[in-house]
mmCIF file of C-alpha atoms in Angstrom:
data_model
loop_
_atom_site.group_PDB
_atom_site.id
_atom_site.type_symbol
_atom_site.label_atom_id
_atom_site.label_comp_id
_atom_site.label_asym_id
_atom_site.label_seq_id
_atom_site.Cartn_x
_atom_site.Cartn_y
_atom_site.Cartn_z
ATOM 1 C CA MET A 1 29.649 44.243 19.423
ATOM 2 C CA GLY A 2 32.147 42.098 20.048
ATOM 3 C CA ALA A 3 34.304 40.497 16.630
ATOM 4 C CA ARG A 4 32.556 36.928 17.642
ATOM 5 C CA ILE A 5 28.950 38.468 17.159
ATOM 6 C CA ALA A 6 29.952 40.318 14.706
ATOM 7 C CA VAL A 7 31.283 37.320 12.088
ATOM 8 C CA SER A 8 28.589 34.949 13.743
ATOM 9 C CA VAL A 9 26.330 38.004 11.924
ATOM 10 C CA VAL A 10 27.646 37.507 8.426
ATOM 11 C CA PHE A 11 27.629 33.556 8.728
ATOM 12 C CA PHE A 12 23.763 33.813 9.478
ATOM 13 C CA VAL A 13 23.371 36.206 6.419
ATOM 14 C CA ASN A 14 25.254 34.021 4.228
ATOM 15 C CA GLY A 15 22.619 31.100 5.214
ATOM 16 C CA ALA A 16 19.909 33.408 5.270
ATOM 17 C CA VAL A 17 20.548 35.170 1.829
ATOM 18 C CA PHE A 18 20.948 31.536 0.180
ATOM 19 C CA ALA A 19 17.592 30.165 1.502
ATOM 20 C CA SER A 20 15.601 33.078 0.027
ATOM 21 C CA TRP A 21 16.573 31.973 -3.411
ATOM 22 C CA ALA A 22 16.200 28.427 -2.645
ATOM 23 C CA THR A 23 12.667 28.865 -1.448
ATOM 24 C CA ARG A 24 11.203 30.655 -4.293
ATOM 25 C CA VAL A 25 12.156 28.564 -7.143
ATOM 26 C CA PRO A 26 9.371 28.071 -8.834
ATOM 27 C CA ALA A 27 8.448 31.627 -8.258
ATOM 28 C CA VAL A 28 11.444 32.575 -10.137
ATOM 29 C CA ALA A 29 11.279 29.460 -12.880
ATOM 30 C CA GLY A 30 7.496 29.448 -13.697
ATOM 31 C CA PRO A 31 7.653 33.031 -15.458
ATOM 32 C CA LEU A 32 10.032 31.608 -17.867
ATOM 33 C CA GLY A 33 8.872 28.515 -18.445
ATOM 34 C CA MET A 34 11.779 26.296 -17.801
ATOM 35 C CA SER A 35 11.539 22.444 -18.218
ATOM 36 C CA PRO A 36 13.002 21.019 -15.218
ATOM 37 C CA GLY A 37 15.986 19.862 -17.881
ATOM 38 C CA GLU A 38 15.948 23.440 -18.283
ATOM 39 C CA LEU A 39 16.108 24.537 -14.393
ATOM 40 C CA ALA A 40 18.907 22.169 -14.103
ATOM 41 C CA ALA A 41 21.116 23.751 -16.630
ATOM 42 C CA VAL A 42 20.327 27.121 -14.978
ATOM 43 C CA VAL A 43 21.034 26.221 -11.182
ATOM 44 C CA PHE A 44 24.231 25.079 -12.727
ATOM 45 C CA GLY A 45 25.221 28.474 -12.814
ATOM 46 C CA LEU A 46 25.551 28.484 -9.307
ATOM 47 C CA SER A 47 28.170 25.508 -8.852
ATOM 48 C CA ALA A 48 30.357 27.592 -11.943
ATOM 49 C CA GLY A 49 30.278 30.615 -9.779
ATOM 50 C CA ALA A 50 31.606 28.409 -6.608
ATOM 51 C CA VAL A 51 34.410 27.238 -8.543
ATOM 52 C CA THR A 52 35.241 30.270 -9.749
ATOM 53 C CA GLY A 53 34.752 32.580 -6.323
ATOM 54 C CA LEU A 54 36.325 30.090 -4.578
ATOM 55 C CA PRO A 55 40.314 30.738 -5.459
ATOM 56 C CA LEU A 56 38.990 34.358 -6.481
ATOM 57 C CA GLY A 57 37.881 34.983 -2.535
ATOM 58 C CA GLY A 58 40.794 33.581 -1.671
ATOM 59 C CA TRP A 59 43.392 35.690 -3.693
ATOM 60 C CA LEU A 60 41.394 38.987 -3.595
ATOM 61 C CA THR A 61 40.862 38.253 0.572
ATOM 62 C CA ASN A 62 44.992 37.866 1.114
ATOM 63 C CA ARG A 63 45.647 41.130 -0.736
ATOM 64 C CA LEU A 64 42.532 43.471 0.511
ATOM 65 C CA GLY A 65 41.798 42.129 3.652
ATOM 66 C CA SER A 66 38.871 39.997 5.226
ATOM 67 C CA VAL A 67 36.743 42.730 6.521
ATOM 68 C CA PHE A 68 36.890 44.777 3.118
ATOM 69 C CA MET A 69 36.080 41.362 1.051
ATOM 70 C CA MET A 70 33.419 40.672 3.377
ATOM 71 C CA ARG A 71 31.746 43.884 2.562
ATOM 72 C CA ALA A 72 32.308 43.383 -1.388
ATOM 73 C CA SER A 73 30.873 39.694 -1.336
ATOM 74 C CA LEU A 74 28.014 41.210 0.213
ATOM 75 C CA LEU A 75 27.024 43.885 -2.394
ATOM 76 C CA VAL A 76 27.618 41.391 -4.871
ATOM 77 C CA TYR A 77 25.475 38.449 -3.354
ATOM 78 C CA ALA A 78 22.575 40.487 -2.141
ATOM 79 C CA GLY A 79 22.803 42.044 -5.356
ATOM 80 C CA ALA A 80 22.671 39.135 -7.435
ATOM 81 C CA LEU A 81 19.343 37.956 -5.051
ATOM 82 C CA ALA A 82 17.455 41.278 -5.810
ATOM 83 C CA TRP A 83 18.454 41.039 -9.580
ATOM 84 C CA ILE A 84 17.461 37.085 -9.895
ATOM 85 C CA PRO A 85 13.896 37.224 -10.197
ATOM 86 C CA HIS A 86 13.774 40.248 -12.608
ATOM 87 C CA ALA A 87 15.994 37.790 -15.480
ATOM 88 C CA PRO A 88 14.030 38.215 -17.968
ATOM 89 C CA SER A 89 15.865 35.247 -20.034
ATOM 90 C CA VAL A 90 16.777 31.780 -19.591
ATOM 91 C CA VAL A 91 20.288 32.531 -20.522
ATOM 92 C CA LEU A 92 20.284 36.061 -17.882
ATOM 93 C CA LEU A 93 19.080 33.891 -14.911
ATOM 94 C CA ALA A 94 21.831 31.021 -15.196
ATOM 95 C CA LEU A 95 24.618 34.652 -15.495
ATOM 96 C CA SER A 96 22.524 35.782 -12.317
ATOM 97 C CA LEU A 97 22.665 32.631 -10.421
ATOM 98 C CA MET A 98 26.691 32.545 -11.573
ATOM 99 C CA GLY A 99 26.938 36.162 -10.155
ATOM 100 C CA LEU A 100 24.650 34.848 -6.970
ATOM 101 C CA GLY A 101 27.221 31.883 -6.687
ATOM 102 C CA ILE A 102 30.425 34.131 -6.898
ATOM 103 C CA GLY A 103 29.356 36.076 -4.178
ATOM 104 C CA ASN A 104 28.464 33.140 -2.205
ATOM 105 C CA ALA A 105 32.035 31.700 -2.749
ATOM 106 C CA MET A 106 33.773 34.972 -2.049
ATOM 107 C CA LEU A 107 32.166 35.876 1.327
ATOM 108 C CA ASP A 108 32.491 32.525 2.359
ATOM 109 C CA VAL A 109 36.462 32.502 2.193
ATOM 110 C CA SER A 110 36.435 35.854 3.318
ATOM 111 C CA MET A 111 34.057 35.213 6.604
ATOM 112 C CA ASN A 112 36.006 32.081 7.440
ATOM 113 C CA THR A 113 39.112 34.218 7.188
ATOM 114 C CA ALA A 114 37.508 36.584 9.522
ATOM 115 C CA ALA A 115 36.627 34.188 11.767
ATOM 116 C CA VAL A 116 40.372 32.521 11.881
ATOM 117 C CA HIS A 117 40.880 36.020 13.071
ATOM 118 C CA VAL A 118 38.680 35.783 16.063
ATOM 119 C CA GLU A 119 39.234 31.988 16.351
ATOM 120 C CA ARG A 120 43.378 33.471 17.387
ATOM 121 C CA ALA A 121 42.137 36.116 19.452
ATOM 122 C CA HIS A 122 39.969 33.389 21.446
ATOM 123 C CA GLY A 123 43.364 31.130 21.646
ATOM 124 C CA ARG A 124 40.951 28.222 20.933
ATOM 125 C CA GLN A 125 38.891 26.719 18.018
ATOM 126 C CA ILE A 126 35.622 28.117 17.895
ATOM 127 C CA MET A 127 35.312 27.755 14.160
ATOM 128 C CA ALA A 128 32.251 25.431 14.342
ATOM 129 C CA GLY A 129 30.084 27.797 16.311
ATOM 130 C CA PHE A 130 30.167 30.016 13.346
ATOM 131 C CA HIS A 131 29.490 27.385 10.552
ATOM 132 C CA ALA A 132 26.216 26.279 13.161
ATOM 133 C CA LEU A 133 24.841 30.137 12.681
ATOM 134 C CA PHE A 134 25.157 29.830 8.828
ATOM 135 C CA SER A 135 23.165 26.405 9.478
ATOM 136 C CA PHE A 136 21.078 28.798 11.391
ATOM 137 C CA GLY A 137 20.723 31.662 8.790
ATOM 138 C CA GLY A 138 19.630 29.227 6.372
ATOM 139 C CA LEU A 139 16.139 27.700 8.800
ATOM 140 C CA GLY A 140 15.783 31.620 9.288
ATOM 141 C CA GLY A 141 15.920 32.017 5.633
ATOM 142 C CA ALA A 142 14.058 29.040 4.533
ATOM 143 C CA VAL A 143 10.747 30.094 7.006
ATOM 144 C CA VAL A 144 10.843 33.491 5.730
ATOM 145 C CA GLY A 145 10.663 32.273 2.008
ATOM 146 C CA THR A 146 8.096 29.834 2.861
ATOM 147 C CA ALA A 147 5.966 32.275 4.503
ATOM 148 C CA ALA A 148 6.139 34.870 1.797
ATOM 149 C CA ALA A 149 5.634 32.026 -0.746
ATOM 150 C CA SER A 150 2.437 30.967 1.380
ATOM 151 C CA ALA A 151 1.019 34.471 1.702
ATOM 152 C CA GLY A 152 1.073 34.989 -1.768
ATOM 153 C CA ILE A 153 4.297 37.588 -1.394
ATOM 154 C CA PRO A 154 5.993 38.232 -5.293
ATOM 155 C CA ALA A 155 8.955 36.590 -5.356
ATOM 156 C CA VAL A 156 10.490 40.176 -6.531
ATOM 157 C CA THR A 157 9.260 41.803 -3.218
ATOM 158 C CA HIS A 158 10.414 39.428 -1.469
ATOM 159 C CA MET A 159 14.216 39.095 -2.684
ATOM 160 C CA ALA A 160 14.638 42.909 -2.703
ATOM 161 C CA VAL A 161 13.463 43.254 0.900
ATOM 162 C CA ALA A 162 15.891 40.334 1.850
ATOM 163 C CA ALA A 163 18.493 41.152 -0.079
ATOM 164 C CA VAL A 164 18.613 44.718 1.300
ATOM 165 C CA GLY A 165 17.774 44.079 5.025
ATOM 166 C CA LEU A 166 20.276 41.035 5.573
ATOM 167 C CA SER A 167 23.025 43.344 3.429
ATOM 168 C CA CYS A 168 22.661 46.009 5.531
ATOM 169 C CA ALA A 169 22.653 43.243 8.254
ATOM 170 C CA GLY A 170 26.123 42.390 7.142
ATOM 171 C CA LEU A 171 27.213 45.259 6.607
ATOM 172 C CA VAL A 172 27.153 46.964 9.903
ATOM 173 C CA ALA A 173 28.153 43.941 11.742
ATOM 174 C CA SER A 174 31.445 44.204 9.788
ATOM 175 C CA PHE A 175 32.506 47.164 11.703
ATOM 176 C CA TRP A 176 33.129 45.645 14.633
ATOM 177 C CA ALA A 177 35.037 42.543 13.166
ATOM 178 C CA LEU A 178 38.496 42.219 13.762
ATOM 179 C CA PRO A 179 40.662 45.071 11.832
ATOM 180 C CA ASP A 180 42.448 43.106 8.302
ATOM 181 C CA PRO A 181 44.444 45.124 6.112
ATOM 182 C CA GLY A 182 45.517 43.064 3.678
ATOM 183 C CA GLY A 183 48.259 43.427 1.014
ATOM 184 C CA ARG A 184 49.710 39.931 1.721
ATOM 185 C CA ALA A 185 50.830 38.016 -1.094
ATOM 186 C CA GLU A 186 50.612 34.022 -0.954
ATOM 187 C CA LYS A 187 54.223 33.190 -0.666
ATOM 188 C CA LYS A 188 55.307 29.964 -3.138
ATOM 189 C CA GLN A 189 56.465 26.717 -0.964
ATOM 190 C CA ARG A 190 56.262 23.257 -1.526
ATOM 191 C CA GLY A 191 56.388 20.211 0.190
ATOM 192 C CA PRO A 192 54.634 19.544 3.565
ATOM 193 C CA LEU A 193 52.461 22.807 2.864
ATOM 194 C CA ASP A 194 51.047 21.692 -0.045
ATOM 195 C CA ARG A 195 50.849 17.890 0.945
ATOM 196 C CA ARG A 196 49.014 19.509 3.958
ATOM 197 C CA LEU A 197 46.477 21.210 2.028
ATOM 198 C CA VAL A 198 45.679 18.257 -0.847
ATOM 199 C CA LEU A 199 44.885 15.997 2.310
ATOM 200 C CA LEU A 200 42.711 18.489 4.575
ATOM 201 C CA GLY A 201 41.209 19.255 1.006
ATOM 202 C CA LEU A 202 40.413 15.430 0.201
ATOM 203 C CA LEU A 203 38.768 14.945 3.906
ATOM 204 C CA ALA A 204 36.747 18.229 2.987
ATOM 205 C CA PHE A 205 35.624 16.236 -0.635
ATOM 206 C CA CYS A 206 34.781 12.873 1.482
ATOM 207 C CA THR A 207 32.592 15.074 3.916
ATOM 208 C CA LEU A 208 31.070 17.384 1.608
ATOM 209 C CA LEU A 209 30.275 14.860 -1.087
ATOM 210 C CA CYS A 210 28.257 13.042 1.771
ATOM 211 C CA GLU A 211 26.483 16.183 2.604
ATOM 212 C CA GLY A 212 25.838 16.420 -1.061
ATOM 213 C CA ALA A 213 24.440 13.520 -1.948
ATOM 214 C CA ALA A 214 22.320 13.442 1.701
ATOM 215 C CA ASN A 215 21.010 16.967 0.693
ATOM 216 C CA ASP A 216 19.983 15.351 -2.499
ATOM 217 C CA TRP A 217 18.903 11.846 -2.401
ATOM 218 C CA SER A 218 17.486 11.124 1.163
ATOM 219 C CA ALA A 219 14.332 11.646 0.453
ATOM 220 C CA VAL A 220 14.518 9.821 -2.341
ATOM 221 C CA TYR A 221 15.967 6.875 -0.358
ATOM 222 C CA VAL A 222 13.136 6.955 2.358
ATOM 223 C CA GLN A 223 10.543 7.139 0.017
ATOM 224 C CA ASP A 224 11.300 5.077 -2.952
ATOM 225 C CA THR A 225 13.424 2.799 -1.978
ATOM 226 C CA LEU A 226 12.023 2.117 1.425
ATOM 227 C CA GLY A 227 8.690 3.044 1.201
ATOM 228 C CA GLY A 228 8.247 5.725 3.607
ATOM 229 C CA SER A 229 5.540 8.033 3.091
ATOM 230 C CA ALA A 230 6.397 12.061 1.739
ATOM 231 C CA GLY A 231 6.192 13.476 5.001
ATOM 232 C CA VAL A 232 8.633 10.839 6.680
ATOM 233 C CA ALA A 233 10.707 11.239 3.376
ATOM 234 C CA ALA A 234 11.175 15.128 4.030
ATOM 235 C CA ALA A 235 11.548 14.073 7.367
ATOM 236 C CA GLY A 236 14.926 12.461 6.531
ATOM 237 C CA PHE A 237 16.485 15.444 5.067
ATOM 238 C CA ALA A 238 15.310 17.844 8.145
ATOM 239 C CA VAL A 239 16.659 15.480 10.414
ATOM 240 C CA PHE A 240 19.928 15.462 8.738
ATOM 241 C CA SER A 241 20.063 19.303 8.730
ATOM 242 C CA LEU A 242 19.171 19.811 12.765
ATOM 243 C CA THR A 243 21.907 17.220 13.633
ATOM 244 C CA MET A 244 24.247 19.019 11.910
ATOM 245 C CA THR A 245 23.107 22.395 13.339
ATOM 246 C CA ALA A 246 23.123 20.729 16.375
ATOM 247 C CA GLY A 247 26.464 19.248 16.198
ATOM 248 C CA ARG A 248 28.105 22.335 15.326
ATOM 249 C CA PHE A 249 27.706 23.612 18.757
ATOM 250 C CA ALA A 250 28.907 20.934 20.081
ATOM 251 C CA ALA A 251 32.099 20.559 17.908
ATOM 252 C CA ASP A 252 34.023 22.794 19.407
ATOM 253 C CA ARG A 253 34.141 22.106 23.171
ATOM 254 C CA LEU A 254 34.945 18.510 21.862
ATOM 255 C CA VAL A 255 37.690 19.601 19.810
ATOM 256 C CA ALA A 256 38.893 21.368 23.171
ATOM 257 C CA SER A 257 38.534 18.241 24.818
ATOM 258 C CA VAL A 258 40.224 15.481 22.867
ATOM 259 C CA GLY A 259 42.173 17.206 20.269
ATOM 260 C CA ALA A 260 41.557 17.792 16.382
ATOM 261 C CA VAL A 261 42.828 14.477 15.090
ATOM 262 C CA ALA A 262 40.530 12.293 17.956
ATOM 263 C CA PHE A 263 37.670 14.377 17.696
ATOM 264 C CA LEU A 264 37.611 13.852 13.461
ATOM 265 C CA ARG A 265 38.544 10.044 14.064
ATOM 266 C CA GLY A 266 34.970 9.969 16.564
ATOM 267 C CA ALA A 267 33.247 11.879 13.739
ATOM 268 C CA GLY A 268 33.942 9.577 11.152
ATOM 269 C CA ALA A 269 33.312 6.929 12.807
ATOM 270 C CA LEU A 270 29.836 8.428 14.327
ATOM 271 C CA ALA A 271 28.734 9.091 10.718
ATOM 272 C CA GLY A 272 30.038 5.672 8.755
ATOM 273 C CA LEU A 273 28.679 3.183 11.532
ATOM 274 C CA GLY A 274 25.774 5.065 12.459
ATOM 275 C CA PHE A 275 24.063 5.580 8.884
ATOM 276 C CA GLY A 276 25.749 1.860 7.619
ATOM 277 C CA ALA A 277 24.044 0.637 10.099
ATOM 278 C CA SER A 278 20.501 2.168 9.050
ATOM 279 C CA LEU A 279 21.492 0.352 5.745
ATOM 280 C CA LEU A 280 21.733 -3.015 7.251
ATOM 281 C CA TRP A 281 18.574 -2.487 8.843
ATOM 282 C CA PRO A 282 16.895 -0.626 5.892
ATOM 283 C CA THR A 283 13.696 0.489 7.364
ATOM 284 C CA PRO A 284 12.106 4.444 7.396
ATOM 285 C CA ALA A 285 12.879 4.994 11.138
ATOM 286 C CA SER A 286 16.072 3.271 11.129
ATOM 287 C CA ALA A 287 16.907 5.598 7.543
ATOM 288 C CA LEU A 288 15.915 8.734 10.072
ATOM 289 C CA LEU A 289 18.482 7.499 12.977
ATOM 290 C CA GLY A 290 20.813 7.042 10.126
ATOM 291 C CA PHE A 291 20.850 10.427 8.633
ATOM 292 C CA GLY A 292 20.617 11.740 12.446
ATOM 293 C CA ALA A 293 23.656 10.162 12.694
ATOM 294 C CA LEU A 294 25.253 11.360 9.633
ATOM 295 C CA GLY A 295 24.603 14.775 10.196
ATOM 296 C CA LEU A 296 25.480 14.675 13.612
ATOM 297 C CA GLY A 297 28.646 13.202 12.777
ATOM 298 C CA LEU A 298 29.686 15.236 9.966
ATOM 299 C CA ALA A 299 28.810 18.611 11.458
ATOM 300 C CA GLY A 300 32.077 19.455 12.982
ATOM 301 C CA VAL A 301 34.596 17.860 10.261
ATOM 302 C CA VAL A 302 34.740 20.835 7.692
ATOM 303 C CA PRO A 303 35.443 23.733 10.501
ATOM 304 C CA THR A 304 37.745 21.401 12.017
ATOM 305 C CA LEU A 305 39.496 20.933 8.847
ATOM 306 C CA PHE A 306 39.511 24.692 8.253
ATOM 307 C CA SER A 307 41.283 25.508 11.965
ATOM 308 C CA SER A 308 43.993 23.118 11.077
ATOM 309 C CA ALA A 309 44.585 24.160 7.404
ATOM 310 C CA VAL A 310 45.245 27.922 8.377
ATOM 311 C CA ARG A 311 47.449 27.096 11.759
ATOM 312 C CA GLY A 312 50.621 28.582 11.630
ATOM 313 C CA ARG A 313 49.550 30.523 8.514
ATOM 314 C CA ASP A 314 49.957 34.460 8.043
ATOM 315 C CA ASN A 315 47.305 34.347 5.509
ATOM 316 C CA PRO A 316 44.884 32.495 6.247
ATOM 317 C CA ALA A 317 42.883 33.036 2.666
ATOM 318 C CA ALA A 318 44.665 31.225 0.129
ATOM 319 C CA ALA A 319 44.442 28.014 2.304
ATOM 320 C CA ILE A 320 40.617 28.369 3.260
ATOM 321 C CA SER A 321 39.899 28.818 -0.241
ATOM 322 C CA THR A 322 42.827 25.521 -1.116
ATOM 323 C CA VAL A 323 40.524 23.430 0.827
ATOM 324 C CA SER A 324 37.339 24.781 0.089
ATOM 325 C CA THR A 325 37.752 24.326 -3.599
ATOM 326 C CA ILE A 326 38.762 20.395 -3.138
ATOM 327 C CA GLY A 327 35.660 20.429 -0.945
ATOM 328 C CA TYR A 328 33.132 21.654 -2.753
ATOM 329 C CA LEU A 329 34.419 19.541 -5.782
ATOM 330 C CA GLY A 330 32.746 16.919 -3.914
ATOM 331 C CA PHE A 331 29.224 18.731 -3.007
ATOM 332 C CA LEU A 332 28.969 18.543 -6.864
ATOM 333 C CA ALA A 333 30.237 14.989 -7.409
ATOM 334 C CA GLY A 334 28.412 13.420 -4.377
ATOM 335 C CA PRO A 335 24.709 13.466 -6.116
ATOM 336 C CA PRO A 336 25.652 12.108 -9.512
ATOM 337 C CA ILE A 337 28.131 9.643 -8.055
ATOM 338 C CA VAL A 338 25.164 8.422 -5.806
ATOM 339 C CA GLY A 339 22.584 8.664 -8.822
ATOM 340 C CA ALA A 340 25.252 6.622 -11.178
ATOM 341 C CA LEU A 341 25.524 3.793 -8.667
ATOM 342 C CA ALA A 342 21.797 3.902 -7.612
ATOM 343 C CA THR A 343 20.909 3.302 -11.700
ATOM 344 C CA ALA A 344 23.400 0.411 -11.644
ATOM 345 C CA ALA A 345 22.566 -1.440 -8.395
ATOM 346 C CA GLY A 346 19.804 0.296 -6.768
ATOM 347 C CA LEU A 347 20.226 3.182 -4.520
ATOM 348 C CA ARG A 348 20.884 1.443 -1.189
ATOM 349 C CA LEU A 349 24.114 0.165 -2.312
ATOM 350 C CA GLY A 350 24.559 3.544 -3.710
ATOM 351 C CA MET A 351 24.387 4.962 -0.432
ATOM 352 C CA VAL A 352 27.413 3.219 0.980
ATOM 353 C CA THR A 353 29.373 5.729 -0.804
ATOM 354 C CA LEU A 354 28.741 7.676 2.277
ATOM 355 C CA VAL A 355 30.012 4.960 4.858
ATOM 356 C CA VAL A 356 32.942 4.440 3.055
ATOM 357 C CA LEU A 357 34.268 7.952 3.094
ATOM 358 C CA ALA A 358 32.782 8.650 6.651
ATOM 359 C CA LEU A 359 35.526 5.874 7.041
ATOM 360 C CA VAL A 360 37.732 7.825 5.351
ATOM 361 C CA ILE A 361 37.851 10.336 7.838
ATOM 362 C CA VAL A 362 38.663 8.375 10.418
ATOM 363 C CA PHE A 363 41.684 6.682 8.777
ATOM 364 C CA GLY A 364 42.709 9.970 7.090
ATOM 365 C CA ALA A 365 42.343 12.303 9.590
ATOM 366 C CA THR A 366 45.814 11.339 11.781
ATOM 367 C CA ALA A 367 47.899 11.764 8.347
ATOM 368 C CA ALA A 368 45.902 15.407 7.578
ATOM 369 C CA VAL A 369 46.302 17.202 11.024
ATOM 370 C CA ARG A 370 49.713 15.912 12.120
ATOM 371 C CA THR A 371 50.979 16.993 8.462
ATOM 372 C CA ALA A 372 48.760 20.117 9.047
ATOM 373 C CA ALA A 373 50.792 20.812 12.188
ATOM 374 C CA GLY A 374 54.381 20.082 11.000
#
């Protein structure tokens, strides 16, 4: 097994583990008798875990190496998944989800760092391809989880089997990853290095804010604002997810052909103008096309930002964790920001936020990437 395939397997496992939880939320929440408000508060544990795990993952990966941290994070991540359906109370479920979020975030940093080593060995950007495997893992995990739920398989059984099987696959694959012993301390630097990570992080913030808003509001927008059926509303999110997955497979080749700056400009323009056009012509059909353009445009942005952030760095984990942390704040902020605007002026106007932020990528790409190269 080559190093590229090995790291791809870990990306797939990451997506599949998370989908294994996401598809069984009702089965886990039902026995505890939680209200929607309590469930929302409990799920916040995931976000709290991610915010904690991203910087922690960067620090530990620098010192212990990406391969060691992939293995350790897989055990934390899969262990949390297996324990979740056993949580006997709302508080312990929230703590379990926080553990899942920490494991997910630490695995995210370590596997992206491992991907950087493979990318450098190839001498060109291949990061988006890894992220495509993460998306496929999510789709695969969702299919299996849906089938398990439909067949009446208890969440305890499904999640335990998924945790053991997926963690074993990731652990075995990690033995073919490129060696990275760690033991490096991040040097304190100021000026252009700090500024470049902030700029790249802000573009990741814009991208993930759009992604988070599309995840939570696409179906509501199509059904409640545009009058689409429940099936068409669900298709809005499906189209967004599928075009994002497909776009990640094409992104690396496009970056190699036109360069990172031109790619980011084109990606932001496709996302912003494509989705913006659908807002000017508000029908369910145009919304599907708009979400398709949004997903396709945003698909390769974050992987390209990661590749730009680590260029010329001896220890990439800190850069990835910094850009990821800033970006993830956008993922958290997106749904409530759009929701607040929807409450004040309607959801259609709230969705204009996505157009504005996509166009920020167009105009910020040059400064961010050229600063990163400096």
